[in-house]
Tab-separated table of C-alpha atoms and ligand atoms in Angstrom:
chain	number	residue	atom	x	y	z
A	1	MET	CA	-17.813	8.693	-20.086
A	2	LYS	CA	-17.289	12.283	-18.991
A	3	TYR	CA	-15.115	13.541	-15.730
A	4	VAL	CA	-16.115	16.121	-13.281
A	5	SER	CA	-14.191	18.217	-10.631
A	6	THR	CA	-14.672	17.583	-7.037
A	7	ARG	CA	-15.097	21.498	-6.668
A	8	GLY	CA	-17.795	21.672	-9.254
A	9	ALA	CA	-16.204	24.652	-11.436
A	10	ALA	CA	-13.987	23.142	-14.029
A	11	PRO	CA	-14.907	22.215	-17.440
A	12	GLU	CA	-15.941	18.427	-17.867
A	13	LEU	CA	-13.457	16.457	-19.561
A	14	THR	CA	-12.946	13.117	-21.471
A	15	PHE	CA	-10.944	10.244	-19.973
A	16	GLU	CA	-7.823	11.102	-22.081
A	17	GLU	CA	-8.262	14.964	-21.011
A	18	ALA	CA	-8.447	14.212	-17.313
A	19	MET	CA	-5.491	11.932	-17.352
A	20	MET	CA	-3.056	14.271	-19.216
A	21	THR	CA	-4.384	17.196	-16.970
A	22	GLY	CA	-3.966	15.957	-13.586
A	23	LEU	CA	-5.220	18.926	-11.265
A	24	ALA	CA	-8.454	20.545	-12.357
A	25	ARG	CA	-8.459	24.136	-13.002
A	26	ASP	CA	-10.672	25.098	-10.147
A	27	GLY	CA	-8.109	23.388	-7.963
A	28	GLY	CA	-10.378	20.097	-7.765
A	29	LEU	CA	-9.696	16.531	-8.741
A	30	TYR	CA	-11.387	14.702	-11.563
A	31	VAL	CA	-13.623	12.040	-11.071
A	32	PRO	CA	-16.017	9.983	-13.439
A	33	GLU	CA	-19.545	11.527	-13.749
A	34	VAL	CA	-20.932	8.094	-12.922
A	35	ILE	CA	-19.100	5.076	-11.258
A	36	PRO	CA	-19.730	1.978	-13.475
A	37	THR	CA	-20.702	-1.224	-12.077
A	38	LEU	CA	-19.731	-4.996	-13.051
A	39	SER	CA	-22.256	-7.582	-12.608
A	40	HIS	CA	-21.885	-10.711	-10.545
A	41	ASN	CA	-21.140	-12.652	-13.412
A	42	GLN	CA	-18.700	-10.360	-14.924
A	43	ILE	CA	-16.595	-10.451	-11.753
A	44	LEU	CA	-17.303	-14.447	-11.525
A	45	ALA	CA	-15.630	-14.614	-14.840
A	46	MET	CA	-12.414	-13.183	-13.583
A	47	GLN	CA	-11.725	-16.288	-11.698
A	48	GLY	CA	-8.571	-17.997	-13.332
A	49	GLN	CA	-8.021	-15.141	-15.708
A	50	SER	CA	-4.630	-13.206	-16.219
A	51	TYR	CA	-3.996	-9.726	-14.413
A	52	GLU	CA	-4.088	-8.361	-17.846
A	53	GLU	CA	-7.464	-9.576	-18.785
A	54	ILE	CA	-8.950	-8.552	-15.293
A	55	ALA	CA	-7.339	-5.186	-15.924
A	56	TYR	CA	-9.228	-4.827	-19.195
A	57	THR	CA	-12.413	-5.365	-17.982
A	58	VAL	CA	-12.186	-3.244	-14.922
A	59	MET	CA	-10.917	-0.318	-16.549
A	60	HIS	CA	-12.596	-0.402	-19.990
A	61	PRO	CA	-15.881	0.983	-18.680
A	62	PHE	CA	-13.755	4.152	-17.631
A	63	ILE	CA	-11.986	5.185	-20.699
A	64	GLY	CA	-14.752	5.972	-23.100
A	65	ASP	CA	-13.336	6.331	-26.735
A	66	THR	CA	-9.707	7.245	-25.985
A	67	PHE	CA	-8.339	3.754	-27.151
A	68	THR	CA	-9.671	1.279	-29.353
A	69	ASP	CA	-10.230	-1.863	-27.607
A	70	GLU	CA	-7.316	-3.625	-29.411
A	71	GLU	CA	-5.089	-0.424	-28.564
A	72	PHE	CA	-6.170	-0.769	-24.918
A	73	ARG	CA	-5.460	-4.232	-24.559
A	74	GLU	CA	-1.753	-3.731	-26.196
A	75	LEU	CA	-1.254	-0.959	-23.818
A	76	ILE	CA	-2.274	-3.062	-20.735
A	77	ASN	CA	0.258	-5.843	-22.012
A	78	ALA	CA	3.098	-3.749	-22.501
A	79	ALA	CA	2.477	-1.974	-19.198
A	80	TYR	CA	2.988	-5.179	-17.120
A	81	VAL	CA	5.343	-7.121	-19.287
A	82	ASP	CA	8.516	-5.964	-17.257
A	83	PHE	CA	7.021	-7.243	-14.002
A	84	ARG	CA	9.211	-9.969	-12.231
A	85	HIS	CA	6.163	-12.171	-11.142
A	86	ALA	CA	4.093	-13.876	-13.469
A	87	ALA	CA	0.881	-13.325	-11.542
A	88	ARG	CA	1.776	-9.396	-11.594
A	89	ALA	CA	0.202	-8.984	-7.941
A	90	PRO	CA	0.225	-12.398	-6.297
A	91	VAL	CA	-1.357	-12.940	-2.944
A	92	LYS	CA	0.550	-14.799	-0.031
A	93	GLN	CA	-0.978	-16.294	3.055
A	94	LEU	CA	0.215	-14.983	6.486
A	95	ASP	CA	-2.038	-16.614	8.702
A	96	SER	CA	-5.324	-18.764	8.654
A	97	ASN	CA	-7.328	-15.715	7.625
A	98	HIS	CA	-4.791	-12.976	6.674
A	99	PHE	CA	-3.133	-12.332	3.262
A	100	LEU	CA	-0.563	-10.074	1.677
A	101	LEU	CA	-1.002	-8.561	-1.765
A	102	GLU	CA	2.701	-8.201	-2.973
A	103	LEU	CA	2.458	-4.933	-5.265
A	104	PHE	CA	6.441	-4.669	-5.207
A	105	HIS	CA	7.253	-7.018	-8.343
A	106	GLY	CA	7.465	-4.098	-10.837
A	107	PRO	CA	10.721	-2.368	-12.078
A	108	THR	CA	11.016	0.432	-9.206
A	109	LEU	CA	9.871	-2.186	-6.319
A	110	ALA	CA	6.803	-0.225	-5.190
A	111	PHE	CA	2.905	-0.443	-6.083
A	112	LYS	CA	3.445	2.873	-7.872
A	113	ASP	CA	4.596	0.786	-11.017
A	114	PHE	CA	1.170	-0.605	-11.453
A	115	ALA	CA	-0.156	2.868	-12.299
A	116	MET	CA	2.799	4.590	-13.692
A	117	GLN	CA	3.777	1.958	-16.252
A	118	LEU	CA	0.312	1.866	-17.611
A	119	ILE	CA	-0.011	5.792	-17.608
A	120	GLY	CA	3.321	5.902	-19.320
A	121	HIS	CA	2.278	4.000	-22.261
A	122	MET	CA	-1.152	5.686	-22.363
A	123	PHE	CA	0.601	9.007	-22.279
A	124	GLN	CA	3.020	7.971	-25.177
A	125	ALA	CA	0.014	6.749	-27.343
A	126	SER	CA	-1.835	9.893	-26.736
A	127	LEU	CA	1.391	12.038	-27.715
A	128	THR	CA	2.120	10.261	-30.544
A	129	ARG	CA	-1.459	10.940	-31.872
A	130	SER	CA	-1.353	14.617	-31.032
A	131	GLY	CA	2.107	15.264	-31.761
A	132	LYS	CA	2.428	17.541	-28.462
A	133	ARG	CA	5.109	17.921	-26.268
A	134	ILE	CA	4.570	18.048	-22.562
A	135	THR	CA	6.226	18.835	-19.257
A	136	ILE	CA	5.601	16.522	-16.439
A	137	VAL	CA	6.566	17.922	-13.047
A	138	GLY	CA	5.789	15.454	-9.986
A	139	ALA	CA	6.166	15.862	-6.325
A	140	THR	CA	7.148	12.649	-4.502
A	141	SER	CA	7.659	11.148	-0.967
A	142	GLY	CA	9.867	8.736	-2.467
A	143	ASP	CA	8.283	6.040	-4.827
A	144	THR	CA	6.094	8.091	-7.043
A	145	GLY	CA	9.239	9.952	-8.380
A	146	SER	CA	11.120	6.689	-9.186
A	147	ALA	CA	8.265	5.179	-10.724
A	148	ALA	CA	7.314	8.340	-12.856
A	149	ILE	CA	11.039	8.384	-14.105
A	150	GLU	CA	11.055	4.783	-15.037
A	151	ALA	CA	7.854	5.210	-16.978
A	152	PHE	CA	8.805	8.412	-18.934
A	153	ARG	CA	12.660	8.345	-19.100
A	154	GLY	CA	13.956	8.608	-22.692
A	155	LEU	CA	10.401	9.320	-24.066
A	156	LYS	CA	10.699	11.745	-26.946
A	157	ASN	CA	7.686	14.288	-26.236
A	158	VAL	CA	8.225	14.325	-22.577
A	159	ASP	CA	10.382	16.092	-19.955
A	160	VAL	CA	9.990	14.987	-16.573
A	161	PHE	CA	10.831	16.799	-13.572
A	162	ILE	CA	10.556	15.335	-9.945
A	163	LEU	CA	10.579	17.370	-6.856
A	164	PHE	CA	11.801	15.396	-3.555
A	165	PRO	CA	12.342	16.473	-0.200
A	166	HIS	CA	16.090	16.739	0.479
A	167	GLY	CA	17.267	14.215	2.913
A	168	ARG	CA	13.765	12.721	3.571
A	169	VAL	CA	13.853	9.957	1.072
A	170	SER	CA	15.602	6.587	1.364
A	171	GLU	CA	18.965	6.165	-0.294
A	172	VAL	CA	17.571	3.495	-2.706
A	173	GLN	CA	14.691	5.749	-3.534
A	174	ARG	CA	17.272	8.949	-4.135
A	175	ARG	CA	19.372	6.806	-6.300
A	176	GLN	CA	16.544	5.444	-8.412
A	177	MET	CA	15.713	8.868	-9.073
A	178	THR	CA	19.254	10.500	-9.520
A	179	THR	CA	20.983	7.825	-11.617
A	180	PRO	CA	18.997	7.496	-14.852
A	181	VAL	CA	21.118	9.038	-17.712
A	182	GLU	CA	18.469	10.367	-20.043
A	183	PRO	CA	18.513	13.901	-20.738
A	184	ASN	CA	14.779	14.237	-20.262
A	185	VAL	CA	14.755	13.167	-16.672
A	186	HIS	CA	15.363	15.897	-13.999
A	187	ALA	CA	15.668	15.090	-10.429
A	188	LEU	CA	15.238	18.282	-8.001
A	189	ALA	CA	16.071	17.989	-4.397
A	190	MET	CA	14.075	20.460	-2.633
A	191	ASP	CA	14.380	22.084	0.733
A	192	GLY	CA	11.369	21.273	2.966
A	193	ASP	CA	9.096	17.997	3.399
A	194	PHE	CA	6.675	16.367	1.044
A	195	ASP	CA	3.894	18.597	1.707
A	196	ASP	CA	5.916	21.577	0.597
A	197	CYS	CA	6.632	19.879	-2.474
A	198	GLN	CA	3.292	18.966	-3.148
A	199	ALA	CA	2.040	22.740	-2.336
A	200	VAL	CA	4.569	24.183	-4.725
A	201	LEU	CA	3.502	21.922	-7.268
A	202	LYS	CA	-0.271	22.844	-6.823
A	203	ASP	CA	0.847	26.250	-7.152
A	204	MET	CA	2.560	25.852	-10.427
A	205	PHE	CA	-0.843	24.213	-11.827
A	206	ASN	CA	-2.866	27.044	-10.439
A	207	ASP	CA	-0.503	29.579	-12.204
A	208	PHE	CA	-2.284	29.377	-15.907
A	209	ASP	CA	0.402	31.376	-18.009
A	210	PHE	CA	3.105	28.869	-16.786
A	211	ARG	CA	0.713	25.744	-16.940
A	212	ASP	CA	-0.256	26.520	-20.599
A	213	GLY	CA	3.182	27.914	-21.479
A	214	VAL	CA	4.848	24.566	-20.867
A	215	ASN	CA	2.189	22.232	-21.306
A	216	LEU	CA	2.314	21.007	-17.777
A	217	ALA	CA	0.994	17.655	-17.087
A	218	GLY	CA	0.658	15.655	-13.679
A	219	VAL	CA	1.225	12.311	-12.731
A	220	ASN	CA	0.788	12.691	-9.001
A	221	SER	CA	-1.389	10.129	-7.161
A	222	ILE	CA	-4.513	12.663	-7.893
A	223	ASN	CA	-4.187	11.800	-11.656
A	224	TRP	CA	-7.413	9.610	-12.376
A	225	GLY	CA	-5.498	7.435	-14.718
A	226	ARG	CA	-3.487	6.278	-11.687
A	227	VAL	CA	-6.315	5.680	-9.396
A	228	LEU	CA	-8.092	3.793	-12.066
A	229	ALA	CA	-4.940	1.390	-12.947
A	230	GLN	CA	-4.898	0.803	-8.947
A	231	VAL	CA	-8.588	-0.722	-8.816
A	232	VAL	CA	-7.577	-3.814	-10.733
A	233	TYR	CA	-5.606	-5.469	-7.962
A	234	PHE	CA	-8.286	-5.248	-5.539
A	235	PHE	CA	-10.441	-7.209	-7.912
A	236	SER	CA	-7.797	-9.646	-8.742
A	237	SER	CA	-6.934	-10.392	-5.315
A	238	ALA	CA	-10.371	-10.767	-4.033
A	239	VAL	CA	-11.348	-12.898	-6.734
A	240	SER	CA	-8.388	-15.067	-6.218
A	241	LEU	CA	-9.573	-15.576	-2.553
A	242	GLY	CA	-13.247	-16.460	-3.751
A	243	ALA	CA	-15.063	-13.258	-4.417
A	244	PRO	CA	-17.712	-12.572	-5.755
A	245	HIS	CA	-19.054	-15.562	-3.824
A	246	ARG	CA	-17.573	-14.257	-0.499
A	247	SER	CA	-16.733	-10.674	0.997
A	248	ILE	CA	-13.235	-9.761	1.502
A	249	SER	CA	-11.609	-6.797	3.526
A	250	PHE	CA	-8.577	-4.943	2.732
A	251	THR	CA	-6.047	-2.939	4.897
A	252	VAL	CA	-4.355	-0.182	2.827
A	253	PRO	CA	-0.850	1.495	3.860
A	254	THR	CA	-2.047	5.101	3.359
A	255	GLY	CA	-0.670	8.385	2.662
A	256	ASN	CA	-2.118	10.514	0.034
A	257	PHE	CA	-5.188	8.329	-0.015
A	258	GLY	CA	-4.782	7.240	-3.711
A	259	ASP	CA	-4.534	3.535	-3.176
A	260	ILE	CA	-7.359	3.111	-0.664
A	261	PHE	CA	-9.641	5.120	-2.791
A	262	ALA	CA	-8.912	2.754	-5.584
A	263	GLY	CA	-10.328	0.242	-3.256
A	264	TYR	CA	-13.387	2.269	-2.588
A	265	ILE	CA	-13.824	2.505	-6.366
A	266	ALA	CA	-13.511	-1.124	-6.676
A	267	LYS	CA	-16.363	-1.460	-4.109
A	268	ARG	CA	-18.597	1.102	-5.778
A	269	MET	CA	-17.980	-1.019	-8.926
A	270	GLY	CA	-19.527	-4.103	-7.126
A	271	LEU	CA	-16.670	-6.040	-5.572
A	272	PRO	CA	-17.856	-7.291	-2.358
A	273	ILE	CA	-15.692	-5.520	-0.087
A	274	LYS	CA	-16.582	-5.585	3.724
A	275	GLU	CA	-13.991	-3.228	5.259
A	276	LEU	CA	-11.598	-0.679	4.164
A	277	VAL	CA	-9.118	-0.151	6.774
A	278	ILE	CA	-6.786	2.886	6.381
A	279	ALA	CA	-3.318	2.155	8.170
A	280	THR	CA	-0.965	5.389	8.834
A	281	ASN	CA	2.172	5.648	10.552
A	282	HIS	CA	2.519	8.351	13.522
A	283	ASN	CA	1.623	11.029	10.808
A	284	ASP	CA	-1.937	9.946	11.708
A	285	ILE	CA	-3.984	12.772	10.271
A	286	LEU	CA	-6.325	10.437	8.380
A	287	HIS	CA	-6.883	8.270	11.577
A	288	ARG	CA	-7.682	11.139	13.616
A	289	THR	CA	-10.022	12.747	10.890
A	290	LEU	CA	-12.143	9.463	11.115
A	291	GLN	CA	-12.091	9.369	14.968
A	292	THR	CA	-12.866	13.035	15.597
A	293	GLY	CA	-14.736	14.268	12.278
A	294	SER	CA	-12.153	17.114	12.076
A	295	GLN	CA	-9.197	17.373	9.649
A	296	VAL	CA	-6.266	19.201	11.505
A	297	LYS	CA	-2.859	19.716	9.963
A	298	GLU	CA	0.034	19.164	12.190
A	299	GLY	CA	3.849	18.881	11.376
A	300	VAL	CA	5.375	16.049	9.418
A	301	THR	CA	7.499	13.779	11.616
A	302	PRO	CA	9.878	11.719	9.489
A	303	SER	CA	9.438	7.921	10.076
A	304	ILE	CA	11.049	4.663	8.765
A	305	SER	CA	7.873	4.429	6.332
A	306	PRO	CA	8.829	7.759	4.449
A	307	SER	CA	6.148	7.293	1.669
A	308	MET	CA	3.667	7.798	4.137
A	309	ASP	CA	5.141	10.983	5.909
A	310	ILE	CA	2.171	13.148	4.546
A	311	GLN	CA	-0.222	15.548	6.212
A	312	VAL	CA	-2.201	16.961	3.268
A	313	SER	CA	-3.658	13.709	1.772
A	314	SER	CA	-4.791	14.800	-1.474
A	315	ASN	CA	-7.082	12.023	-2.551
A	316	PHE	CA	-9.040	12.406	0.435
A	317	GLU	CA	-11.001	15.192	-1.407
A	318	ARG	CA	-12.382	12.619	-3.729
A	319	ALA	CA	-13.934	10.483	-0.636
A	320	LEU	CA	-15.295	13.767	0.758
A	321	PHE	CA	-16.881	14.484	-2.310
A	322	GLU	CA	-18.698	11.311	-2.377
A	323	ALA	CA	-19.635	11.691	1.310
A	324	TYR	CA	-21.066	15.042	0.554
A	325	GLY	CA	-23.209	13.692	-2.050
A	326	ARG	CA	-21.206	15.592	-4.716
A	327	ASP	CA	-21.638	18.725	-3.524
A	328	GLY	CA	-18.564	20.494	-5.087
A	329	ILE	CA	-19.335	23.950	-3.342
A	330	THR	CA	-19.010	22.326	0.018
A	331	VAL	CA	-15.881	20.516	-0.823
A	332	ALA	CA	-14.368	23.717	-2.327
A	333	ALA	CA	-15.165	25.458	1.102
A	334	GLN	CA	-13.561	22.743	3.150
A	335	MET	CA	-10.543	22.736	1.104
A	336	ASP	CA	-10.199	26.406	1.149
A	337	ASP	CA	-10.490	26.190	5.095
A	338	LEU	CA	-7.666	23.442	5.029
A	339	LYS	CA	-5.383	25.912	3.078
A	340	THR	CA	-5.921	28.844	5.008
A	341	LYS	CA	-6.651	27.605	8.559
A	342	GLY	CA	-5.183	24.304	8.392
A	343	ALA	CA	-8.232	22.659	9.632
A	344	PHE	CA	-12.017	21.851	8.764
A	345	THR	CA	-14.621	20.020	10.354
A	346	ILE	CA	-16.723	17.503	8.479
A	347	SER	CA	-20.507	17.714	8.691
A	348	GLN	CA	-22.412	14.766	10.901
A	349	GLY	CA	-24.037	13.172	7.582
A	350	ALA	CA	-20.680	13.012	5.871
A	351	ILE	CA	-18.569	11.538	8.413
A	352	ASP	CA	-21.057	9.023	9.312
A	353	ILE	CA	-20.884	8.072	5.403
A	354	LEU	CA	-16.950	8.124	5.707
A	355	ARG	CA	-17.077	5.873	8.786
A	356	ASP	CA	-19.606	3.601	7.352
A	357	THR	CA	-17.218	2.925	4.520
A	358	PHE	CA	-13.652	3.378	6.157
A	359	SER	CA	-11.935	2.324	9.417
A	360	SER	CA	-8.584	3.214	10.411
A	361	GLY	CA	-5.768	2.620	12.740
A	362	CYS	CA	-2.055	3.534	13.191
A	363	ALA	CA	1.175	2.041	14.005
A	364	SER	CA	4.040	3.485	16.041
A	365	GLU	CA	7.565	3.167	15.083
A	366	ASP	CA	8.177	0.589	17.633
A	367	GLU	CA	4.993	-1.514	16.573
A	368	THR	CA	6.345	-1.302	12.932
A	369	TYR	CA	9.768	-2.693	13.652
A	370	ALA	CA	8.035	-5.315	15.926
A	371	ALA	CA	5.649	-6.440	13.107
A	372	ILE	CA	8.732	-6.736	10.631
A	373	THR	CA	10.667	-8.994	13.171
A	374	ASP	CA	7.587	-10.930	14.057
A	375	GLU	CA	6.259	-11.590	10.686
A	376	LEU	CA	9.543	-13.177	9.560
A	377	VAL	CA	9.109	-15.472	12.441
A	378	ARG	CA	5.439	-16.228	11.718
A	379	SER	CA	5.386	-16.782	8.092
A	380	GLY	CA	8.776	-16.088	6.748
A	381	GLU	CA	7.779	-12.835	4.985
A	382	LEU	CA	10.120	-9.985	4.813
A	383	LEU	CA	7.911	-6.884	4.994
A	384	CYS	CA	8.962	-3.312	3.984
A	385	PRO	CA	8.198	-0.730	6.645
A	386	HIS	CA	5.019	0.367	5.157
A	387	SER	CA	3.633	-2.906	4.608
A	388	ALA	CA	4.329	-3.545	8.313
A	389	VAL	CA	2.348	-0.591	9.222
A	390	GLY	CA	-0.519	-2.385	7.336
A	391	VAL	CA	0.039	-5.696	8.965
A	392	THR	CA	0.078	-4.260	12.324
A	393	VAL	CA	-3.350	-2.405	11.765
A	394	ALA	CA	-4.864	-5.374	10.008
A	395	ASP	CA	-3.771	-7.669	13.018
A	396	ARG	CA	-5.910	-5.616	15.262
A	397	SER	CA	-9.112	-5.997	13.235
A	398	GLN	CA	-8.990	-9.644	12.537
A	399	ASN	CA	-12.479	-11.311	12.345
A	400	ALA	CA	-14.460	-13.965	10.222
A	401	ILE	CA	-13.849	-11.965	6.814
A	402	PRO	CA	-10.503	-12.598	5.032
A	403	MET	CA	-8.243	-9.841	5.303
A	404	ILE	CA	-5.676	-8.878	2.675
A	405	THR	CA	-3.001	-6.449	3.314
A	406	LEU	CA	-1.377	-4.522	0.868
A	407	ALA	CA	2.459	-4.931	0.614
A	408	THR	CA	3.241	-1.604	-1.114
A	409	ALA	CA	6.987	-2.012	-1.407
A	410	HIS	CA	9.819	-4.366	-1.420
A	411	PRO	CA	11.891	-4.703	1.363
A	412	ALA	CA	15.229	-3.980	-0.373
A	413	LYS	CA	13.940	-0.346	-0.683
A	414	PHE	CA	14.152	0.260	3.002
A	415	PRO	CA	17.229	-1.772	3.862
A	416	GLU	CA	18.208	-0.011	7.284
A	417	ALA	CA	14.762	-0.492	8.803
A	418	VAL	CA	14.479	-3.875	7.819
A	419	GLU	CA	18.119	-4.811	8.859
A	420	LYS	CA	17.481	-3.197	12.310
A	421	ALA	CA	14.414	-5.301	12.655
A	422	THR	CA	15.592	-8.606	11.543
A	423	GLY	CA	19.480	-8.612	11.145
A	424	LEU	CA	18.940	-9.319	7.581
A	425	HIS	CA	20.119	-7.224	4.796
A	426	PRO	CA	17.424	-7.486	1.913
A	427	PRO	CA	19.488	-7.685	-1.246
A	428	LEU	CA	18.490	-5.552	-4.383
A	429	PRO	CA	17.088	-7.660	-7.214
A	430	PRO	CA	19.691	-8.423	-10.011
A	431	HIS	CA	18.572	-5.540	-12.329
A	432	MET	CA	19.180	-2.988	-9.632
A	433	ALA	CA	22.174	-4.531	-8.135
A	434	ASP	CA	24.606	-1.864	-9.342
A	435	LEU	CA	22.536	0.995	-8.066
A	436	TYR	CA	25.095	2.139	-5.379
A	437	GLU	CA	27.730	2.327	-8.169
A	438	ARG	CA	25.878	4.505	-10.556
A	439	LEU	CA	26.571	8.328	-10.960
A	440	GLU	CA	24.152	10.574	-9.364
A	441	ARG	CA	22.700	13.803	-11.060
A	442	VAL	CA	20.520	15.898	-9.189
A	443	THR	CA	19.639	19.666	-8.813
A	444	ARG	CA	19.221	21.258	-5.165
A	445	VAL	CA	16.402	23.766	-5.403
A	446	PRO	CA	14.831	26.124	-2.532
A	447	ASN	CA	11.173	25.949	-1.934
A	448	ASP	CA	10.343	28.872	-4.243
A	449	LEU	CA	8.071	28.787	-6.995
A	450	SER	CA	9.486	31.466	-9.142
A	451	VAL	CA	12.991	29.795	-9.089
A	452	LEU	CA	11.443	26.650	-9.932
A	453	LYS	CA	9.368	27.988	-12.864
A	454	THR	CA	12.554	29.549	-14.242
A	455	LEU	CA	14.514	26.418	-13.967
A	456	ILE	CA	12.054	24.307	-15.770
A	457	LYS	CA	11.651	26.814	-18.609
A	458	GLU	CA	15.459	27.106	-19.171
A	459	ARG	CA	15.790	23.306	-19.018
A	460	ILE	CA	12.910	22.552	-21.532
A	461	ALA	CA	14.285	25.156	-23.875
A	462	LYS	CA	17.443	23.152	-24.331
B	1	PLP	C1	2.808	5.873	-1.986
B	1	PLP	C2	3.125	4.689	-0.998
B	1	PLP	C3	2.163	4.630	-0.043
B	1	PLP	C4	0.943	5.576	0.089
B	1	PLP	O1	0.106	5.305	-0.874
B	1	PLP	P1	-1.160	6.450	-0.993
B	1	PLP	O2	-1.778	6.065	-2.477
B	1	PLP	O3	-0.394	7.919	-1.096
B	1	PLP	O4	-1.955	6.533	0.127
B	1	PLP	C5	2.406	3.448	0.902
B	1	PLP	N1	3.489	2.799	0.862
B	1	PLP	C6	4.550	2.947	-0.244
B	1	PLP	C7	5.583	2.031	-0.126
B	1	PLP	C8	4.209	3.801	-1.227
B	1	PLP	O5	5.210	4.111	-1.990
C-alpha cells in the first residue's frame, strides 16, 4: 500500500513513512493510493467481536508490511488497555432512534486518545527498530495536545512540543498539558488562536533545513495514522446497531475535519453509512462551505466548545481531493487561494459530490447550553459542549435511519459550561482527581517562527 499527496507533487511513501512524516513536502496530506474495501461478510463477522478485533480487520489493509500481523495485534491491544470501559467505545441510547457513541473513556477523556494511544505505540515500535530520534511538534485546540503528551511522555527517542493558544483552552485541558513531569514534554502557550498555532507549525514543516535538522514528526489530525485509527469506531458502533444489514447515519462534532473524514473512509470501505452530518459551533466555516460552495475564512470567535474553534479545517483538503477526482493540481491551487486570499470557490461538480456525501448544521451557544440541559432531563446523559453541538444538529436531521452522534469528550473536561447548563459539577475520574494540585510547567511563546525554532533546537540539545 502506497500513500500519495493531495497536492500531487510529493514522493509516494509507505504507511510507516506517511505516519512518521505528517505533512507532505508539497504542503499536501497523505492519502492511500486506493481505499481498500471490506466485504459484506467481513463486516458481518464483526458482530460480537471485541473492539480490538474489529480494529485489526479495519486497519490491517492499510498498513502494508510495516508490522507483522502479530506485532500489529499487540500494538492494538497495548493501545486500548488503559481505557476505562471494556467496550472502549460504548454506544448508548438517547431516544428511540438516536444513539450516542461515547469516545471519552481513554486516559485524557477525549476521542483523540483512540488515535494517539495507537500511534504512540506504533511510533515507538518504529523508532526502536530504526534507532532514530525524533522531535514531535503539535498544535492543539486543547485535546490533541493532552492526548499526544499522554501517548509520548517518557519515551526515550522522542521530544514532544505542544503549541496551544494562550488563554483559549479550558483549565482541565491546560493542566493536562502542563503538569506531566517527564523532561521530554514541553508545553508552549502561544499568543494567538489555534489557527495561528497551526499556521506556524505548517511553516516549520515547510522549512526543510529545520525539518530535517531536528527530525520533525507531526501528530496533528492530518497524520494519516490518526485518521485510520478513527475509522474503527464507525464500524464498531454501526455493527452493534445492526450493520451491515441496515444503514446507519452519523453526526460528528467537527473542527479540523479529521473525525468526520474517518467516517467517510468507513463509508468508502463498504460500511452502509446513509448520512454523514458535520456539526459545527458558531465558527461555522464548514457549514457555510457546503451551503454556498465557497470556503471563506473569517475570524475565530471563542466558544464553549473550544476544540472546534477553528477556521482552517485542514483535513477538508482530503475530502476536496476526492471530490475533484484526485486532481492534485486543482487542490493545490485552491489551497493556495485559501492561504493568499482567505477564500476559494469549489467547482459545481465537486460541490455536488461533497453535498452527496456530507450534510451540515451549526449550533449557537444558547442551543448548545440548552442541549446539555435538555439531554440530562430526557436521558440522564451529561454531555460535554462539543457533544451537545452534535446532539443539537442531529436532532434536526432525525428520520427513519438510526442516528449515532459522536460524544467527543467527557463532560468533566469542560466543567464550567456543564455546570452553567445543569447546576451539576462533573467530577474528574479518579486517575485525574488531583489535577488541580499538580505543579504546572509551561513556556509562554510569541507567534514567531524563528523564536520557536531556536527554542526547540536548544531544548533538544540538552
Ligand atoms: C478535536 C475535537 C473535535 C473536532 O474533531 P476534528 O477531528 O478536528 O474535526 C471535537 N470535539 C472534541 C472534544 C475534540 O477534542
